[in-house]
Tab-separated table of C-alpha atoms in Angstrom:
chain	number	residue	atom	x	y	z
A	1	ARG	CA	108.259	125.581	87.020
A	2	HIS	CA	107.463	121.903	88.124
A	3	ARG	CA	105.523	121.078	85.602
A	4	SER	CA	107.721	118.901	83.974
A	5	SER	CA	106.199	116.913	80.659
A	6	ALA	CA	108.696	113.693	79.777
A	7	THR	CA	106.014	112.983	77.285
A	8	SER	CA	104.890	116.345	76.175
A	9	PRO	CA	102.746	117.245	72.689
A	10	PRO	CA	105.209	117.943	69.498
A	11	PRO	CA	106.446	121.566	69.240
A	12	PRO	CA	104.602	123.939	69.515
A	13	SER	CA	102.659	123.031	71.925
A	14	PRO	CA	98.765	124.466	72.031
A	15	THR	CA	99.414	128.275	74.355
A	16	PRO	CA	96.412	129.923	75.645
A	17	PRO	CA	94.248	130.792	72.902
A	18	THR	CA	93.853	134.660	73.323
A	19	THR	CA	90.627	136.345	72.478
A	20	ARG	CA	90.635	138.807	69.800
A	21	THR	CA	88.967	141.607	68.970
A	22	HIS	CA	88.838	141.627	65.458
A	23	THR	CA	88.757	139.450	62.207
A	24	PRO	CA	92.103	140.501	60.345
A	25	ASP	CA	90.232	140.473	57.378
A	26	ILE	CA	91.082	142.741	54.079
A	27	PRO	CA	88.464	145.697	54.968
A	28	ASN	CA	85.839	146.363	53.594
A	29	LYS	CA	87.369	150.242	53.130
A	30	GLU	CA	89.405	148.682	50.361
A	31	LYS	CA	88.467	150.633	46.848
A	32	ASP	CA	86.308	148.141	45.307
A	33	GLU	CA	84.784	150.211	42.632
A	34	GLU	CA	84.131	148.829	39.371
A	35	LEU	CA	86.849	147.582	36.928
A	36	SER	CA	88.250	149.474	34.318
A	37	PRO	CA	90.811	149.559	31.965
A	38	ARG	CA	93.320	153.533	32.597
A	39	ARG	CA	95.550	154.968	29.932
A	40	PRO	CA	98.369	151.621	30.356
A	41	THR	CA	101.524	152.881	31.740
A	42	ILE	CA	103.058	149.474	30.657
A	43	GLN	CA	105.577	151.081	29.143
A	44	ARG	CA	108.544	148.994	26.679
A	45	LEU	CA	112.063	149.496	28.095
A	46	GLU	CA	114.194	150.677	25.949
A	47	LEU	CA	118.075	150.504	26.179
A	48	PRO	CA	120.451	153.063	26.348
A	49	VAL	CA	122.478	154.276	23.636
A	50	ALA	CA	126.158	155.738	24.417
A	51	THR	CA	126.151	158.576	24.833
A	52	ILE	CA	128.924	160.126	22.119
A	53	THR	CA	131.540	163.504	23.795
A	54	ASN	CA	134.279	163.860	21.847
A	55	GLY	CA	134.668	159.858	20.604
A	56	THR	CA	134.800	159.541	23.668
A	57	ALA	CA	131.676	157.650	26.119
A	58	GLU	CA	130.251	159.947	28.521
A	59	LYS	CA	130.876	157.160	31.613
A	60	GLU	CA	128.839	159.005	34.091
A	61	ASN	CA	125.628	157.363	33.108
A	62	VAL	CA	125.970	154.693	30.629
A	63	VAL	CA	127.738	152.018	30.175
A	64	GLU	CA	129.665	150.826	26.650
A	65	SER	CA	128.228	148.279	25.396
A	66	GLN	CA	125.290	147.487	28.030
A	67	PRO	CA	124.065	144.062	28.311
A	68	GLU	CA	120.523	143.646	27.584
A	69	LEU	CA	118.573	142.837	30.644
A	70	PRO	CA	117.402	138.561	31.109
A	71	LEU	CA	113.800	139.573	30.701
A	72	HIS	CA	114.649	140.788	27.030
A	73	GLN	CA	116.332	137.905	26.148
A	74	LEU	CA	115.488	134.476	24.472
A	75	ASP	CA	117.959	132.363	25.745
A	76	ILE	CA	118.390	133.136	29.401
A	77	SER	CA	120.797	129.376	30.772
A	78	LYS	CA	123.484	131.120	31.608
A	79	TYR	CA	121.623	133.330	34.767
A	80	LEU	CA	120.911	129.866	36.250
A	81	VAL	CA	122.924	127.648	38.224
A	82	PHE	CA	122.362	123.943	37.090
A	83	LYS	CA	123.100	120.985	39.217
A	84	LYS	CA	126.603	119.559	39.399
A	85	THR	CA	126.515	115.316	37.437
A	86	GLU	CA	127.383	113.945	40.854
A	87	GLU	CA	124.577	116.008	42.052
A	88	GLU	CA	121.322	114.371	43.283
A	89	GLY	CA	117.797	116.260	42.675
A	90	PRO	CA	116.223	118.257	41.498
A	91	ASP	CA	118.115	120.261	37.840
A	92	MET	CA	117.238	124.019	38.702
A	93	ARG	CA	119.451	125.095	41.314
A	94	GLY	CA	118.999	129.225	41.391
A	95	GLY	CA	119.272	131.611	39.133
A	96	ASN	CA	118.676	135.441	38.747
A	97	PRO	CA	115.375	135.992	39.565
A	98	ASP	CA	113.779	137.747	35.539
A	99	ALA	CA	115.929	133.486	34.449
A	100	LEU	CA	113.814	132.360	37.016
A	101	ILE	CA	110.159	133.497	35.889
A	102	ILE	CA	111.928	132.825	32.349
A	103	HIS	CA	112.059	129.491	32.963
A	104	ALA	CA	109.233	128.938	34.633
A	105	THR	CA	107.412	130.245	30.959
A	106	LYS	CA	108.778	127.187	29.722
A	107	ALA	CA	106.366	124.673	30.846
A	108	ASN	CA	106.904	121.097	28.953
A	109	LYS	CA	107.455	117.625	30.895
A	110	ASN	CA	110.635	117.779	31.801
A	111	ASP	CA	110.257	121.732	33.867
A	112	PHE	CA	106.261	121.282	34.941
A	113	LEU	CA	107.516	120.618	38.817
A	114	TYR	CA	109.775	123.299	38.373
A	115	GLN	CA	106.962	125.478	37.519
A	116	GLU	CA	105.019	124.595	39.530
A	117	ALA	CA	107.609	124.662	42.614
A	118	PHE	CA	108.445	128.381	41.296
A	119	LEU	CA	104.393	129.198	41.507
A	120	THR	CA	103.691	127.807	45.137
A	121	THR	CA	107.740	129.189	46.308
A	122	TYR	CA	108.025	132.716	44.159
A	123	ARG	CA	106.715	134.904	47.104
A	124	THR	CA	109.412	134.303	49.159
A	125	PHE	CA	111.390	136.334	46.978
A	126	LEU	CA	109.124	138.860	45.065
A	127	SER	CA	105.965	139.760	44.764
A	128	PRO	CA	102.749	139.382	42.908
A	129	LEU	CA	102.705	142.909	41.666
A	130	GLU	CA	106.121	142.290	41.024
A	131	LEU	CA	105.929	138.848	38.813
A	132	ILE	CA	103.333	140.381	37.128
A	133	GLU	CA	104.477	143.116	35.924
A	134	LYS	CA	107.651	141.382	34.750
A	135	LEU	CA	105.075	138.802	32.579
A	136	CYS	CA	103.585	141.406	31.052
A	137	GLN	CA	106.740	143.328	30.412
A	138	ARG	CA	107.867	140.841	28.484
A	139	HIS	CA	104.949	140.096	26.302
A	140	GLU	CA	105.098	142.997	25.155
A	141	ARG	CA	108.472	143.177	24.108
A	142	PHE	CA	107.731	140.166	22.215
A	143	SER	CA	103.967	140.054	21.032
A	144	CYS	CA	104.879	141.926	17.495
A	145	ALA	CA	108.436	140.291	16.523
A	146	SER	CA	108.093	138.177	13.664
A	147	ASP	CA	110.453	135.850	14.820
A	148	PRO	CA	108.455	132.032	15.433
A	149	ALA	CA	110.211	131.753	18.865
A	150	LYS	CA	110.378	135.805	19.581
A	151	GLN	CA	106.035	135.308	19.219
A	152	ARG	CA	106.292	131.502	21.150
A	153	ALA	CA	108.076	132.897	24.052
A	154	ALA	CA	105.056	135.978	24.267
A	155	ARG	CA	102.358	133.815	24.607
A	156	GLU	CA	104.198	131.196	26.737
A	157	ALA	CA	104.298	135.109	29.421
A	158	PHE	CA	100.711	135.073	28.933
A	159	SER	CA	100.598	131.571	29.694
A	160	LEU	CA	102.263	131.966	32.875
A	161	LEU	CA	100.753	135.433	33.224
A	162	VAL	CA	96.962	132.749	33.520
A	163	ARG	CA	98.111	129.972	36.182
A	164	VAL	CA	99.358	133.457	37.747
A	165	VAL	CA	96.388	135.652	38.064
A	166	SER	CA	94.607	132.020	39.153
A	167	ASP	CA	96.332	130.848	41.974
A	168	LEU	CA	96.464	134.835	43.278
A	169	THR	CA	94.935	134.680	46.753
A	170	ILE	CA	92.841	137.720	49.190
A	171	SER	CA	95.023	139.217	50.425
A	172	ASP	CA	97.502	139.633	46.892
A	173	LEU	CA	94.048	140.961	45.008
A	174	GLU	CA	95.073	145.114	46.206
A	175	PRO	CA	94.112	147.980	44.285
A	176	THR	CA	97.876	148.485	42.149
A	177	VAL	CA	97.681	144.052	41.120
A	178	LEU	CA	93.818	144.351	40.413
A	179	GLN	CA	94.554	147.846	37.933
A	180	THR	CA	97.983	146.268	36.785
A	181	LEU	CA	96.409	143.576	35.123
A	182	MET	CA	93.885	145.631	34.012
A	183	ASP	CA	96.023	148.082	32.093
A	184	PHE	CA	97.524	144.854	30.253
A	185	VAL	CA	93.639	143.975	29.295
A	186	TYR	CA	93.276	147.044	27.342
A	187	GLN	CA	96.889	147.008	26.261
A	188	LEU	CA	95.892	143.896	24.596
A	189	LEU	CA	92.779	144.688	23.528
A	190	CYS	CA	94.268	148.093	21.458
A	191	SER	CA	96.561	146.124	20.189
A	192	GLY	CA	94.099	142.924	18.524
A	193	ASP	CA	94.362	140.579	20.554
A	194	LEU	CA	90.215	139.878	21.495
A	195	THR	CA	91.003	136.241	22.299
A	196	MET	CA	93.739	137.012	25.525
A	197	ALA	CA	92.109	139.948	26.665
A	198	LYS	CA	88.771	137.882	26.866
A	199	ALA	CA	90.236	134.930	29.034
A	200	LEU	CA	92.530	137.319	30.998
A	201	ARG	CA	89.961	139.614	31.848
A	202	VAL	CA	87.162	136.693	32.772
A	203	LYS	CA	90.309	135.594	35.433
A	204	ILE	CA	90.662	139.078	36.753
A	205	LEU	CA	86.696	139.160	37.116
A	206	GLU	CA	86.484	135.890	38.923
A	207	LYS	CA	88.650	137.028	41.880
A	208	HIS	CA	87.774	140.812	41.639
A	209	ASN	CA	84.025	138.988	42.851
A	210	ILE	CA	85.924	136.602	45.016
A	211	LYS	CA	87.247	139.298	47.292
A	212	ARG	CA	84.038	141.457	46.980
A	213	LEU	CA	82.340	138.707	48.774
A	214	HIS	CA	84.369	138.192	51.056
A	215	ASN	CA	84.452	141.334	51.816
A	216	SER	CA	80.755	141.345	52.461
A	217	THR	CA	80.621	137.868	54.057
A	218	CYS	CA	78.768	138.463	57.841
A	219	ASN	CA	79.814	135.857	60.311
A	220	LEU	CA	76.424	134.762	60.719
A	221	LEU	CA	75.995	133.002	64.158
A	222	SER	CA	74.446	129.241	64.074
A	223	SER	CA	72.088	128.582	66.799
A	224	GLN	CA	74.537	128.340	69.433
A	225	ASN	CA	73.727	128.369	73.271
A	226	ILE	CA	70.628	126.415	72.778
A	227	TYR	CA	71.985	123.157	74.014
A	228	THR	CA	75.235	124.234	75.489
A	229	ARG	CA	73.608	124.087	79.287
A	230	GLN	CA	71.714	121.058	78.836
A	231	SER	CA	74.182	118.649	77.739
A	232	SER	CA	77.333	117.322	77.931
A	233	LEU	CA	80.392	115.310	76.172
A	234	LEU	CA	78.852	111.915	78.086
A	235	ASP	CA	75.355	112.966	76.260
A	236	PHE	CA	76.746	112.363	72.232
A	237	LYS	CA	78.796	109.607	70.957
A	238	SER	CA	82.310	109.615	70.322
A	239	GLU	CA	82.319	109.062	66.613
A	240	HIS	CA	80.002	111.890	66.493
A	241	ILE	CA	81.444	113.656	68.629
A	242	ALA	CA	84.819	112.926	66.259
A	243	GLU	CA	82.934	113.962	63.060
A	244	GLN	CA	81.962	117.106	64.315
A	245	MET	CA	85.437	118.147	65.337
A	246	THR	CA	86.288	117.262	62.127
A	247	LEU	CA	84.106	119.102	59.805
A	248	LEU	CA	84.710	122.366	62.253
A	249	ASP	CA	88.057	121.716	61.668
A	250	SER	CA	88.246	121.238	57.572
A	251	GLU	CA	85.899	124.333	57.452
A	252	LEU	CA	88.973	126.514	58.624
A	253	PHE	CA	92.408	123.698	57.046
A	254	MET	CA	90.425	124.406	53.554
A	255	LYS	CA	90.816	128.182	54.023
A	256	ILE	CA	94.152	127.987	54.376
A	257	GLU	CA	97.197	129.598	51.940
A	258	ILE	CA	99.590	128.295	50.917
A	259	PRO	CA	100.973	131.141	50.323
A	260	GLU	CA	100.600	131.780	53.794
A	261	VAL	CA	102.638	128.930	55.197
A	262	LEU	CA	105.729	130.092	53.903
A	263	ILE	CA	104.726	133.392	54.889
A	264	TRP	CA	104.458	132.332	58.527
A	265	ALA	CA	107.717	130.298	58.532
A	266	GLN	CA	108.731	133.323	57.493
A	267	GLU	CA	107.789	136.835	59.465
A	268	GLN	CA	105.318	135.043	62.114
A	269	ASN	CA	102.793	137.751	60.762
A	270	GLU	CA	99.075	137.156	61.952
A	271	GLU	CA	98.443	139.850	58.975
A	272	ARG	CA	99.709	138.005	56.961
A	273	SER	CA	97.930	134.584	57.503
A	274	PRO	CA	95.065	135.360	58.712
A	275	ASN	CA	93.210	131.687	57.730
A	276	LEU	CA	95.922	130.006	58.582
A	277	THR	CA	96.438	132.152	62.706
A	278	ARG	CA	92.274	130.960	63.244
A	279	PHE	CA	93.319	127.787	62.625
A	280	THR	CA	96.092	127.248	64.863
A	281	GLU	CA	93.747	128.959	67.243
A	282	HIS	CA	91.029	126.926	66.869
A	283	PHE	CA	93.603	123.746	67.276
A	284	ASN	CA	94.513	125.563	70.854
A	285	LYS	CA	90.522	126.243	71.912
A	286	MET	CA	90.422	123.264	71.753
A	287	SER	CA	92.658	121.376	73.850
A	288	TYR	CA	92.207	123.740	76.623
A	289	TRP	CA	88.343	123.107	76.106
A	290	ALA	CA	89.274	119.567	76.518
A	291	ARG	CA	91.863	119.523	79.313
A	292	SER	CA	88.697	122.198	81.527
A	293	ARG	CA	85.892	119.521	80.761
A	294	ILE	CA	87.844	117.080	82.661
A	295	LEU	CA	89.691	119.449	85.714
A	296	GLU	CA	85.211	120.959	86.137
A	297	GLN	CA	84.419	118.065	87.171
A	298	PRO	CA	84.621	117.684	91.515
A	299	ASP	CA	84.224	113.908	91.453
A	300	ALA	CA	87.836	111.674	90.608
A	301	LYS	CA	85.117	108.879	88.629
A	302	ASP	CA	83.968	111.565	86.418
A	303	ARG	CA	87.310	112.506	85.531
A	304	GLU	CA	88.233	109.200	84.482
A	305	ARG	CA	84.856	108.629	82.522
A	306	TYR	CA	85.563	112.401	80.764
A	307	VAL	CA	89.258	111.014	80.106
A	308	ILE	CA	87.981	107.406	79.806
A	309	LYS	CA	85.971	109.736	76.741
A	310	PHE	CA	88.674	111.850	75.018
A	311	ILE	CA	90.346	109.067	74.542
A	312	LYS	CA	87.607	107.114	72.653
A	313	ILE	CA	86.622	110.743	70.287
A	314	MET	CA	90.758	110.272	69.395
A	315	LYS	CA	90.722	106.173	68.186
A	316	HIS	CA	87.749	107.694	65.662
A	317	LEU	CA	89.576	111.279	64.315
A	318	ARG	CA	93.061	108.625	63.940
A	319	LYS	CA	90.505	106.125	61.662
A	320	ILE	CA	88.704	109.061	60.009
A	321	ASN	CA	93.040	110.671	59.560
A	322	ASN	CA	92.433	114.136	61.216
A	323	PHE	CA	95.789	114.625	63.143
A	324	ASN	CA	95.024	117.814	63.877
A	325	SER	CA	92.154	117.046	66.095
A	326	TYR	CA	93.608	113.957	67.745
A	327	LEU	CA	96.603	116.469	68.938
A	328	ALA	CA	94.320	118.804	69.802
A	329	LEU	CA	92.736	116.200	72.438
A	330	LEU	CA	96.263	114.740	73.126
A	331	SER	CA	97.986	118.109	73.734
A	332	ALA	CA	94.841	117.809	76.731
A	333	LEU	CA	95.077	114.632	78.172
A	334	ASP	CA	99.100	114.517	78.068
A	335	SER	CA	99.576	118.358	80.101
A	336	ALA	CA	100.796	119.094	83.180
A	337	PRO	CA	98.246	119.916	85.394
A	338	ILE	CA	96.266	116.347	84.073
A	339	ARG	CA	98.639	113.687	83.262
A	340	ARG	CA	100.615	114.914	87.309
A	341	LEU	CA	97.183	113.136	88.788
A	342	GLU	CA	96.343	109.794	89.890
A	343	TRP	CA	94.975	107.853	86.728
A	344	GLN	CA	93.754	104.186	86.366
A	345	LYS	CA	97.741	101.986	84.821
A	346	HIS	CA	95.142	101.295	81.593
A	347	ILE	CA	94.017	105.495	80.995
A	348	THR	CA	98.712	105.716	81.558
A	349	GLU	CA	99.097	102.890	79.401
A	350	GLY	CA	96.949	103.269	76.810
A	351	LEU	CA	97.842	108.288	76.656
A	352	LYS	CA	101.940	106.253	76.392
A	353	GLU	CA	99.758	103.926	73.016
A	354	TYR	CA	99.043	107.091	71.567
A	355	CYS	CA	101.859	109.836	72.803
A	356	ALA	CA	104.087	107.096	69.941
A	357	LEU	CA	102.700	108.638	67.277
A	358	ILE	CA	103.796	111.662	67.587
A	359	ASP	CA	108.197	110.125	69.120
A	360	SER	CA	109.538	113.608	68.288
A	361	SER	CA	112.647	111.468	69.265
A	362	SER	CA	112.996	110.078	66.136
A	363	SER	CA	112.335	113.322	63.542
A	364	PHE	CA	108.304	112.632	64.587
A	365	ARG	CA	109.427	108.840	62.542
A	366	ALA	CA	106.111	107.770	63.562
A	367	TYR	CA	103.417	110.675	62.682
A	368	ARG	CA	105.432	111.170	59.311
A	369	GLN	CA	104.822	107.455	57.660
A	370	ALA	CA	101.502	107.088	59.066
A	371	LEU	CA	101.003	110.605	57.042
A	372	ALA	CA	102.329	109.132	54.092
A	373	GLU	CA	100.330	106.369	54.205
A	374	THR	CA	96.963	107.791	54.510
A	375	GLN	CA	94.653	109.106	50.617
A	376	PRO	CA	92.409	112.714	51.811
A	377	PRO	CA	90.727	112.940	52.863
A	378	CYS	CA	92.775	114.473	55.371
A	379	ILE	CA	93.615	116.879	58.543
A	380	PRO	CA	96.942	117.564	58.728
A	381	TYR	CA	98.539	118.629	62.496
A	382	ILE	CA	99.809	121.838	61.140
A	383	GLY	CA	102.643	122.606	63.300
A	384	LEU	CA	104.638	119.566	62.255
A	385	VAL	CA	103.967	121.380	58.990
A	386	LEU	CA	105.225	125.186	60.218
A	387	GLN	CA	108.085	123.350	62.396
A	388	ASP	CA	109.666	121.686	59.497
A	389	LEU	CA	109.021	125.044	57.036
A	390	THR	CA	111.264	127.302	59.992
A	391	PHE	CA	113.562	124.223	59.556
A	392	VAL	CA	114.322	124.876	56.231
A	393	HIS	CA	114.081	128.579	56.730
A	394	ILE	CA	116.709	129.230	59.548
A	395	GLY	CA	119.021	126.472	57.371
A	396	ASN	CA	120.092	127.413	54.118
A	397	ASN	CA	120.187	130.864	52.676
A	398	ASP	CA	118.502	133.156	50.793
A	399	LEU	CA	121.132	133.868	48.297
A	400	LEU	CA	123.684	131.744	46.375
A	401	SER	CA	125.594	134.429	45.835
A	402	GLU	CA	124.205	138.363	45.287
A	403	GLY	CA	121.115	138.501	42.799
A	404	ILE	CA	120.742	135.180	42.182
A	405	ILE	CA	117.869	133.423	44.428
A	406	ASN	CA	118.835	129.734	46.235
A	407	PHE	CA	116.257	128.290	44.349
A	408	SER	CA	117.524	124.735	46.221
A	409	LYS	CA	115.895	125.894	49.110
A	410	ARG	CA	112.510	126.926	47.503
A	411	TRP	CA	111.986	122.858	46.017
A	412	GLN	CA	111.800	121.786	50.009
A	413	GLN	CA	109.819	124.255	50.918
A	414	PHE	CA	107.832	123.273	47.842
A	415	ASN	CA	108.109	119.427	49.196
A	416	ILE	CA	106.968	120.609	52.316
A	417	VAL	CA	104.085	122.288	51.608
A	418	GLU	CA	102.773	119.076	48.697
A	419	ASN	CA	101.716	117.308	50.970
A	420	MET	CA	99.457	119.789	52.928
A	421	LYS	CA	97.926	120.940	49.180
A	422	ARG	CA	97.096	116.896	48.266
A	423	PHE	CA	94.825	117.067	50.989
A	424	LYS	CA	93.254	119.650	50.324
A	425	LYS	CA	92.037	117.960	48.076
A	426	GLY	CA	89.911	115.393	49.989
A	427	THR	CA	86.396	116.672	51.691
A	428	TYR	CA	84.322	114.767	54.711
A	429	THR	CA	81.273	114.352	53.614
A	430	TYR	CA	79.700	114.185	57.085
A	431	LYS	CA	76.013	116.301	57.897
A	432	LYS	CA	76.582	118.953	60.525
A	433	ASN	CA	74.725	117.706	63.764
A	434	GLU	CA	73.771	121.853	65.256
A	435	ARG	CA	73.523	119.973	68.424
A	436	ILE	CA	76.726	118.384	68.802
A	437	ILE	CA	78.572	121.975	67.131
A	438	ALA	CA	76.222	124.269	69.416
A	439	PHE	CA	77.953	122.556	72.772
A	440	PHE	CA	81.128	123.113	70.793
A	441	SER	CA	80.540	126.614	71.788
A	442	ASN	CA	83.363	127.705	69.651
A	443	PHE	CA	85.323	125.841	72.356
A	444	ASP	CA	85.972	129.614	74.070
A	445	GLU	CA	84.215	127.814	77.430
A	446	PHE	CA	87.715	126.870	78.783
A	447	LEU	CA	90.054	127.909	82.649
A	448	CYS	CA	92.323	129.860	81.959
A	449	GLU	CA	95.925	128.014	83.078
A	450	GLU	CA	96.698	129.589	86.026
A	451	ALA	CA	92.486	127.978	87.178
A	452	MET	CA	93.127	124.571	85.987
A	453	TRP	CA	97.513	124.297	88.175
A	454	GLN	CA	94.018	125.371	91.775
A	455	ILE	CA	91.852	123.109	89.946
A	456	SER	CA	94.779	120.688	89.081
A	457	GLU	CA	96.256	120.936	93.066
A	458	SER	CA	93.312	121.374	95.248
A	459	ILE	CA	93.017	118.169	93.689
A	460	LYS	CA	96.747	116.617	94.170
A	461	PRO	CA	98.335	118.379	96.640
A	462	ARG	CA	102.496	119.472	95.664
A	463	GLY	CA	104.495	116.684	96.940
A	464	SER	CA	101.945	114.736	97.993
A	465	LYS	CA	102.010	110.967	96.560
A	466	LYS	CA	98.068	110.215	96.426
A	467	ASN	CA	94.931	111.600	97.087
A	468	ASN	CA	92.304	110.926	97.591
A	469	GLN	CA	90.325	111.988	94.442
């Protein structure tokens, strides 16, 4: 269409918000009955023994001298791929999935960062249930051994298991996962490991209670629409509007689980990334809401006042490190239906300055530098995080060779989401202003794109150089 965008905001550009008929939360129908151990199902894996018939091994099902599984070995270095001497970057380049798990259990000063990268990215090649089962299996294999090295391996497997359970997300907490963990607790009790059993059970119950609370929580409606019709954007101070936008952004941003972001880059699955989906929809709705507030003003001077007001709000958003709302408003002011209208020179020049922050010509260098210099609390622009992760996913193979995970790819993913994790540690302390929150009305009141174009072209018909606004 005729909508040019010389200085359009960074990809992905806001899309029209969709009306959602339900929230993709975990259904209440899930089996949330009291967790109780059943008879353990995790069994010790015995290596097959070759059956001798007439002096020869049967070749159909058994291979003579079958190698031991990596999960049952102490030294797994031969299953790992390390960087060459002349190469840069982290030592670990890849390996057999079981070997990567075992290497993650050996957390020390040199491998601590690897363990963090593994825990952040393992879902890209292994499900939480698979990881839990393998760690339980390794612990069982070595826990009763007299060899100190094997006992240490069992303890290391248990320590990593506790970390894995601590990091489980709500969507990870499927009944099979919880039951597998309770079975393992029962095993620990039967073998006399009471301290370990208690420590793990506490973690499991914490997660179970979080899930129950999540499933039973109702979204309580605030007193919206009390002030909606009686107030306008110009009634509030720009600083206060920026603060309330930031509180809403922060609440949604803090709910995003890092695995959701990694999954989205691979699958674009809304059901598996519910919090991320709500956050991106909030961004899009805010952008369309801002466009609508400008275009619905019948008088040119009022439209200009609204544009100037939004620019002032953006200044405050930048000052308090809310890049998300900042770019939502910038995308609104720089959208084609609004940009094509006639504006005062100081407005157009000001917008060019704001667009420079998110200039894509140098891979968003200005924005990346600003983000690197920012201390929490901060809300980053999630669109660029998703774009970077998508590029890494598309541009790198999952495997180095058959059965060998490309962990260099996981290092890149880890480095991208580390900034997100860093900013999730900071919190904003502004007090909620119910009057402004109600005025926002969840940013649900906006014009559709077609209506925006109709208004824009009624103000300035296509082909005309200038229209009396």
